[in-house]
Short mmCIF file of N, CA and C in Angstrom, two decimals:
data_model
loop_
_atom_site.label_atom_id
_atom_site.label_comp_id
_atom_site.label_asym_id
_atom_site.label_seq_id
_atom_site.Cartn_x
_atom_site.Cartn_y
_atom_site.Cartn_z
N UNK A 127 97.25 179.11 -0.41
CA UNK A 127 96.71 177.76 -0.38
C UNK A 127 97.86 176.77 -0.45
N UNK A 128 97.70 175.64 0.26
CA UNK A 128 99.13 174.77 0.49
C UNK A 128 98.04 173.47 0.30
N UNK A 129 99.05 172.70 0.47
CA UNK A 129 98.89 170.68 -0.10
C UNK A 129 98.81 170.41 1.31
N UNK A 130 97.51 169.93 1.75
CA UNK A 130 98.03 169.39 3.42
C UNK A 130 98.36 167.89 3.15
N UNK A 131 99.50 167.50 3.34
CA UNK A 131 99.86 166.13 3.84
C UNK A 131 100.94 165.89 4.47
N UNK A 132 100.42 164.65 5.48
CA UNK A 132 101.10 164.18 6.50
C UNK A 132 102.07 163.14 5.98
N UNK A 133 102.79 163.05 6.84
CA UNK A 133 104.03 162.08 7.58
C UNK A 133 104.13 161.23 8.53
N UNK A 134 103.93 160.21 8.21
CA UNK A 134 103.52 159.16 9.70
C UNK A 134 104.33 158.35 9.99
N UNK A 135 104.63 158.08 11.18
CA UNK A 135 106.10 157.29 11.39
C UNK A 135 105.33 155.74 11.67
N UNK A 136 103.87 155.77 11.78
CA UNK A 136 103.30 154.55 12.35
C UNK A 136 102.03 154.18 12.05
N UNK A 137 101.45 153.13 11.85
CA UNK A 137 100.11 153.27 11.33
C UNK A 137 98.96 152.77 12.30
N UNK A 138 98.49 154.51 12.80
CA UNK A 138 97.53 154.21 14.30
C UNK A 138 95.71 153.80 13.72
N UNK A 139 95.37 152.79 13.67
CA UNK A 139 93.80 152.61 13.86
C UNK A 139 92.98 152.10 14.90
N UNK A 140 92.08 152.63 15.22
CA UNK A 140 91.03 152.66 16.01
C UNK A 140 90.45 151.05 16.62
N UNK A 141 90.02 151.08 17.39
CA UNK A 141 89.62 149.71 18.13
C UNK A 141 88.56 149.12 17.04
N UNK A 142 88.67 147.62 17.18
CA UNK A 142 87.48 147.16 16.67
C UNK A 142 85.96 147.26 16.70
N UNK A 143 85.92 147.58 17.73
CA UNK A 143 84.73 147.97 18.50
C UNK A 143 84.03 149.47 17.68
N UNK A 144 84.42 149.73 17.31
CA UNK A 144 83.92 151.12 16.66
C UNK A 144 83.62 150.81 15.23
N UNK A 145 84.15 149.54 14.64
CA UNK A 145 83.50 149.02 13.11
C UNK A 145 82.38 148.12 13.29
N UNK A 146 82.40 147.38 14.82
CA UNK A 146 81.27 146.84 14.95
C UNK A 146 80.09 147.60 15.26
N UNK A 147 79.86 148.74 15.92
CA UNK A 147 79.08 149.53 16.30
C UNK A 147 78.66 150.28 14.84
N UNK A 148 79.35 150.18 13.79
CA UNK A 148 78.58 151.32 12.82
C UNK A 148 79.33 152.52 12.62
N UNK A 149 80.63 152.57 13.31
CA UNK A 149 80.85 153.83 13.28
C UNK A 149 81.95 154.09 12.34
N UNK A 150 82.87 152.68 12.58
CA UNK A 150 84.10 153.44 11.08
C UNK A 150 84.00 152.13 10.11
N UNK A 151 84.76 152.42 9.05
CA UNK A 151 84.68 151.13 7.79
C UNK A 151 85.94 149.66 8.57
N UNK A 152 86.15 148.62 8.68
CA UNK A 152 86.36 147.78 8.89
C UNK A 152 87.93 148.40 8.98
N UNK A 153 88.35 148.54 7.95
CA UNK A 153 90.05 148.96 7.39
C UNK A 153 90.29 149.99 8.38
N UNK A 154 89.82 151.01 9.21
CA UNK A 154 90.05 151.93 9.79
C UNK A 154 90.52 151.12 10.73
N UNK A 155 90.19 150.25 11.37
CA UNK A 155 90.32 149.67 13.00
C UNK A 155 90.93 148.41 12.68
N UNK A 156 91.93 147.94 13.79
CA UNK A 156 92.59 147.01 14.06
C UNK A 156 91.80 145.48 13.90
N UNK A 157 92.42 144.98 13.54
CA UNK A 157 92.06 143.34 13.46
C UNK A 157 91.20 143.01 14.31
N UNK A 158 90.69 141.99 14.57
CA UNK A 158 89.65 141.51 15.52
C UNK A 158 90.45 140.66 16.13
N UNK A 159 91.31 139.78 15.40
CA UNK A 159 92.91 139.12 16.21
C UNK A 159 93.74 139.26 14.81
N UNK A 160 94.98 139.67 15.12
CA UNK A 160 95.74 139.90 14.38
C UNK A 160 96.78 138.98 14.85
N UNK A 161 97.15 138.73 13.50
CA UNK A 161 97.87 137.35 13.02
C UNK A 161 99.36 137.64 12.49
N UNK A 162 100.23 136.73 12.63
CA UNK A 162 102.10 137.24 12.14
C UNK A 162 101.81 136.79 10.80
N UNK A 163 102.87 137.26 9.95
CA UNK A 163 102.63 137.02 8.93
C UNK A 163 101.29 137.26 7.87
N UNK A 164 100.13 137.72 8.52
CA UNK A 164 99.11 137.97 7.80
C UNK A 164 99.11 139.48 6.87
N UNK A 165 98.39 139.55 6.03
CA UNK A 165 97.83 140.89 5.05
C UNK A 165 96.84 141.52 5.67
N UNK A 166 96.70 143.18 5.86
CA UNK A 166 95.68 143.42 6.19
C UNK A 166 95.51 144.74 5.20
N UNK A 167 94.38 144.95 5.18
CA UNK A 167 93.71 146.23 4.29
C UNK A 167 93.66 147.54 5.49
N UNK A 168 94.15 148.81 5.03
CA UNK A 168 94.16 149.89 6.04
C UNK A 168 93.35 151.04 5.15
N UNK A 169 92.78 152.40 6.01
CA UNK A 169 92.49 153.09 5.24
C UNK A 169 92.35 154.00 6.88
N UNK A 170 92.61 155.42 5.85
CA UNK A 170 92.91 156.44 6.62
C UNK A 170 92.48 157.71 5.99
N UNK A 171 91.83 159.39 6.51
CA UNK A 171 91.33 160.29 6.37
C UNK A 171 92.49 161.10 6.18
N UNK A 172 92.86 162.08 4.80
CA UNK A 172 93.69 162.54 4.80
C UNK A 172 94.78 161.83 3.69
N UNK A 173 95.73 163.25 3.28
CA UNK A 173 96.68 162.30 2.13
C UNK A 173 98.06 162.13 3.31
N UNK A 174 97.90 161.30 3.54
CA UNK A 174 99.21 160.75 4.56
C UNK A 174 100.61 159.48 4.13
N UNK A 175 101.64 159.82 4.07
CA UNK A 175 102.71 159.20 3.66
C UNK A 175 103.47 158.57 4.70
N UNK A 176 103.59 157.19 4.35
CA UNK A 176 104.27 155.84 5.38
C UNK A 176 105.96 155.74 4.84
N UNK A 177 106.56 155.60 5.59
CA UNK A 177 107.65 154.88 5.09
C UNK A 177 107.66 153.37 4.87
N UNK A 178 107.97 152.90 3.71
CA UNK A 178 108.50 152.03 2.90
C UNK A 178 109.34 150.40 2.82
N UNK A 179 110.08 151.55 3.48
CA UNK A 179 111.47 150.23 3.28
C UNK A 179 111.84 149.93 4.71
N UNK A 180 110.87 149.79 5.64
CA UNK A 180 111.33 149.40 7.00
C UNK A 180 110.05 148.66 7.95
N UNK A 181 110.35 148.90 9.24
CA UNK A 181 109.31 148.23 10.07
C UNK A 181 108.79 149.20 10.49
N UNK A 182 107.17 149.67 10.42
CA UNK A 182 106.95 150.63 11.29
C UNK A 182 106.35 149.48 12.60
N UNK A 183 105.59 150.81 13.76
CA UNK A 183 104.63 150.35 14.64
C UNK A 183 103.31 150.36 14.35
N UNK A 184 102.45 149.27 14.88
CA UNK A 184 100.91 149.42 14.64
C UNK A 184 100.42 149.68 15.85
N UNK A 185 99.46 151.16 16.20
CA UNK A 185 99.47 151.27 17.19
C UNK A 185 97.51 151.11 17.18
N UNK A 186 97.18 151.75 18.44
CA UNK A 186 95.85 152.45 18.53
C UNK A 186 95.47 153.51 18.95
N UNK A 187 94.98 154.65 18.25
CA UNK A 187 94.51 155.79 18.70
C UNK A 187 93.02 155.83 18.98
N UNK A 188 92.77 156.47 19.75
CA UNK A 188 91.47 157.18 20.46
C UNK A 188 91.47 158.15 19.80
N UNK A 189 92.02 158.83 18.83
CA UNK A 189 91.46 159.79 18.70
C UNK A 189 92.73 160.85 19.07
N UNK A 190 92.77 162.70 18.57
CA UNK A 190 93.06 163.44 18.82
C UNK A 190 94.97 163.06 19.17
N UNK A 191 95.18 162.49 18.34
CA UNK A 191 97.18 162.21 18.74
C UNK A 191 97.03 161.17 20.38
N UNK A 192 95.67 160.53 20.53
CA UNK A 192 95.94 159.23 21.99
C UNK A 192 96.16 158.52 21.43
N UNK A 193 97.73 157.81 21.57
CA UNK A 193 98.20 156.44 21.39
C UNK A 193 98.36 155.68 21.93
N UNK A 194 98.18 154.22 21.26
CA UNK A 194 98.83 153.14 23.07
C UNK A 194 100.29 153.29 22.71
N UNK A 195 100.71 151.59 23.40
CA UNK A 195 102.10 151.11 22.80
C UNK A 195 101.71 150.84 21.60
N UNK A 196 102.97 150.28 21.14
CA UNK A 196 102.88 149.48 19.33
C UNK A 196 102.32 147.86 20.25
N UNK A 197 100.88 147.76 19.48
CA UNK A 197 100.83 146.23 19.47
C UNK A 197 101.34 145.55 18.48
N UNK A 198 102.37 145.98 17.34
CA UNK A 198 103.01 145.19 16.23
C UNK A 198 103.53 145.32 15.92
N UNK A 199 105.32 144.80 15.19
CA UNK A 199 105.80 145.67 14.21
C UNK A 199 105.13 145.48 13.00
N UNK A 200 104.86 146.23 11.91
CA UNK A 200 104.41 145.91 10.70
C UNK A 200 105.39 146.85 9.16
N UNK A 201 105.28 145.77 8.33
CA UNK A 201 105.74 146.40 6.87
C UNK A 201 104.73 147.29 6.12
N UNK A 202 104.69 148.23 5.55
CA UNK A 202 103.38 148.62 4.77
C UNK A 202 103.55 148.39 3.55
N UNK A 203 103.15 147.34 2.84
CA UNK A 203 103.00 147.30 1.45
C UNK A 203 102.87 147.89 -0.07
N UNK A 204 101.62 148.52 0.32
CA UNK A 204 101.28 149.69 -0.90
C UNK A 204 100.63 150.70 0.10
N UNK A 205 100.80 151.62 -0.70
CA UNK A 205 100.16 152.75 -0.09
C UNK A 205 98.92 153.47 -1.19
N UNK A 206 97.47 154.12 -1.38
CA UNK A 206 97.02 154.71 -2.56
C UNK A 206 96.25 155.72 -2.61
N UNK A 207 96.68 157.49 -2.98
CA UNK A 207 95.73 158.40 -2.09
C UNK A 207 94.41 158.44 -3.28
N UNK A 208 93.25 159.12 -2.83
CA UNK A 208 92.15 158.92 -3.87
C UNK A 208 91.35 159.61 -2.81
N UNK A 209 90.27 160.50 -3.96
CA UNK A 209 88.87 161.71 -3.43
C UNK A 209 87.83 160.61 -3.18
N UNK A 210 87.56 160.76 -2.18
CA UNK A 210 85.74 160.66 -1.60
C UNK A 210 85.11 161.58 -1.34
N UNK A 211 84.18 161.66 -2.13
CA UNK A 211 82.68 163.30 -1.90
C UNK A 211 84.07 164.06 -1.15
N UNK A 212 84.85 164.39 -2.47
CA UNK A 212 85.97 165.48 -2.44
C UNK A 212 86.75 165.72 -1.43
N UNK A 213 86.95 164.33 -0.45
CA UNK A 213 88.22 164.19 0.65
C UNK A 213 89.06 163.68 0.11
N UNK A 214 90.10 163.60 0.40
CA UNK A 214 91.54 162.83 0.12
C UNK A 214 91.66 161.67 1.37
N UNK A 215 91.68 160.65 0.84
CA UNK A 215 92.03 159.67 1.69
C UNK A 215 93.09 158.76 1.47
N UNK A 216 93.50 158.16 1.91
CA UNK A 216 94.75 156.87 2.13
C UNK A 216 94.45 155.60 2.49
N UNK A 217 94.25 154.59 2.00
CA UNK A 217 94.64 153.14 1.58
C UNK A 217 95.29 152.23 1.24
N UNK A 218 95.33 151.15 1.47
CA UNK A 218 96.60 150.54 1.57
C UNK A 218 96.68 149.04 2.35
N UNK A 219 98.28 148.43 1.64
CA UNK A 219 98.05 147.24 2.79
C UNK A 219 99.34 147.02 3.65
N UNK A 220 98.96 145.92 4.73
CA UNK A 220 100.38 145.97 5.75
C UNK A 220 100.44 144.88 6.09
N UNK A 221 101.63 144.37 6.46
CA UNK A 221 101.98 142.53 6.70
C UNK A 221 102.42 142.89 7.99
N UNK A 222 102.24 141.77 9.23
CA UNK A 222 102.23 141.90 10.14
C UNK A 222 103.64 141.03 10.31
N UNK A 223 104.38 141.64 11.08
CA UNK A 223 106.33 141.12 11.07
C UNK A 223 106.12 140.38 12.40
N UNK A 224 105.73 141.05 13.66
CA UNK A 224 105.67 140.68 15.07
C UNK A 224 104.35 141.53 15.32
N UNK A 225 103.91 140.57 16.62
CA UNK A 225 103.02 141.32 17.46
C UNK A 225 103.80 141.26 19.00
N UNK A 226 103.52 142.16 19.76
CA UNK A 226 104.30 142.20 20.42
C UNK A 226 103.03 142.36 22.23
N UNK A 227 103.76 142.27 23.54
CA UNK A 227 102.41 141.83 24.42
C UNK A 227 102.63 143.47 24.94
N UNK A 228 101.68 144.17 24.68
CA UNK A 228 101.36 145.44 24.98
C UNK A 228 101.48 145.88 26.53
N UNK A 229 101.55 145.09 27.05
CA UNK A 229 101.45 144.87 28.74
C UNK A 229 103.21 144.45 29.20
N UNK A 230 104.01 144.15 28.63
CA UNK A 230 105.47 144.54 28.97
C UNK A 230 106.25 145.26 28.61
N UNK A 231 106.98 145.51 29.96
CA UNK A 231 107.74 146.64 29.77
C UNK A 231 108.72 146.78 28.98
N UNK A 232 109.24 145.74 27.55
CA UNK A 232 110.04 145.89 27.09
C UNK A 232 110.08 147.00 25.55
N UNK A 233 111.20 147.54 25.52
CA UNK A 233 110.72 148.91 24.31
C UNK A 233 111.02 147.77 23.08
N UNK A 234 110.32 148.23 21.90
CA UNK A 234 110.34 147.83 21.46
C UNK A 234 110.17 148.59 19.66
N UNK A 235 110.11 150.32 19.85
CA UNK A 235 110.65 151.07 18.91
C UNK A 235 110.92 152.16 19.69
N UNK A 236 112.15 152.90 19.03
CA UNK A 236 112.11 154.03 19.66
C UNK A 236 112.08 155.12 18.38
N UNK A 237 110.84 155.81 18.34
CA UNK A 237 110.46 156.61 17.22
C UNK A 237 110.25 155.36 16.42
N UNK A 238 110.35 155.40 15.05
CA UNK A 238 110.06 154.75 14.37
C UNK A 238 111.50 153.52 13.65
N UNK A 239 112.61 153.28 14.57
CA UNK A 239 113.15 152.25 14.79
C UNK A 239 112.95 151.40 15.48
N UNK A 240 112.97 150.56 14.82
CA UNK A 240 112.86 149.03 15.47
C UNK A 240 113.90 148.52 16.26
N UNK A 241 113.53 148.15 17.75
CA UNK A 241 114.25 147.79 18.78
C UNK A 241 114.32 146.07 18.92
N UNK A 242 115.58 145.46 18.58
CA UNK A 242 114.88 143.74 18.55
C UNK A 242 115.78 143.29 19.97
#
């Protein structure tokens, strides 16, 4: 028996559209418009660990490891793992540094460095 937890170089949530429909809690999915400088509340399935002391990317997954680009750089604030009906989950908050236009071609991390 082993500890499953992850390592995330980035913090991927789900479209808005899927908290409006009923399907995930608000914190799972991306902003409805996301703002520089703003706070946002995150939460995630699983005991998963962010780095700290840098910029990650905010991306969007579909699901199954589908990512876009980074629509942001972001800081992650706190991080806090805790059981639901005996899951381990992850919570937390993140300040938004840049948003960046998903639609040009300029890089803008490579892995989880920040490209300025």
């Amino acid at each position: 028996m082993g500890i499953a937890v992850e390592f995330n170089p980035d913090l991927a949530l789900r479209d808005y559209s899927h908290y409006k429909s009923g399907k995930r809690k608000k914190e799972e999915c991306l902003p409805l418009k996301l703002e520089k400088g703003k706070i946002y509340n995150f939460l995630k399935s699983g005991q998963r660990n962010y780095w700290l002391e840098g910029e990650l990317p905010l991306l969007e997954t579909k699901g199954n490891q589908k990512l876009s680009r980074p629509f942001a750089s972001i800081k992650i604030l706190e991080t806090i793992h805790f059981l639901y009906n005996n899951q381990p989950y992850t919570k937390g908050k993140y300040k938004v540094i840049e948003i960046f236009d998903i639609d040009s071609p300029k890089i803008n991390f490579e892995s989880y460095k920040r490209i300025k």
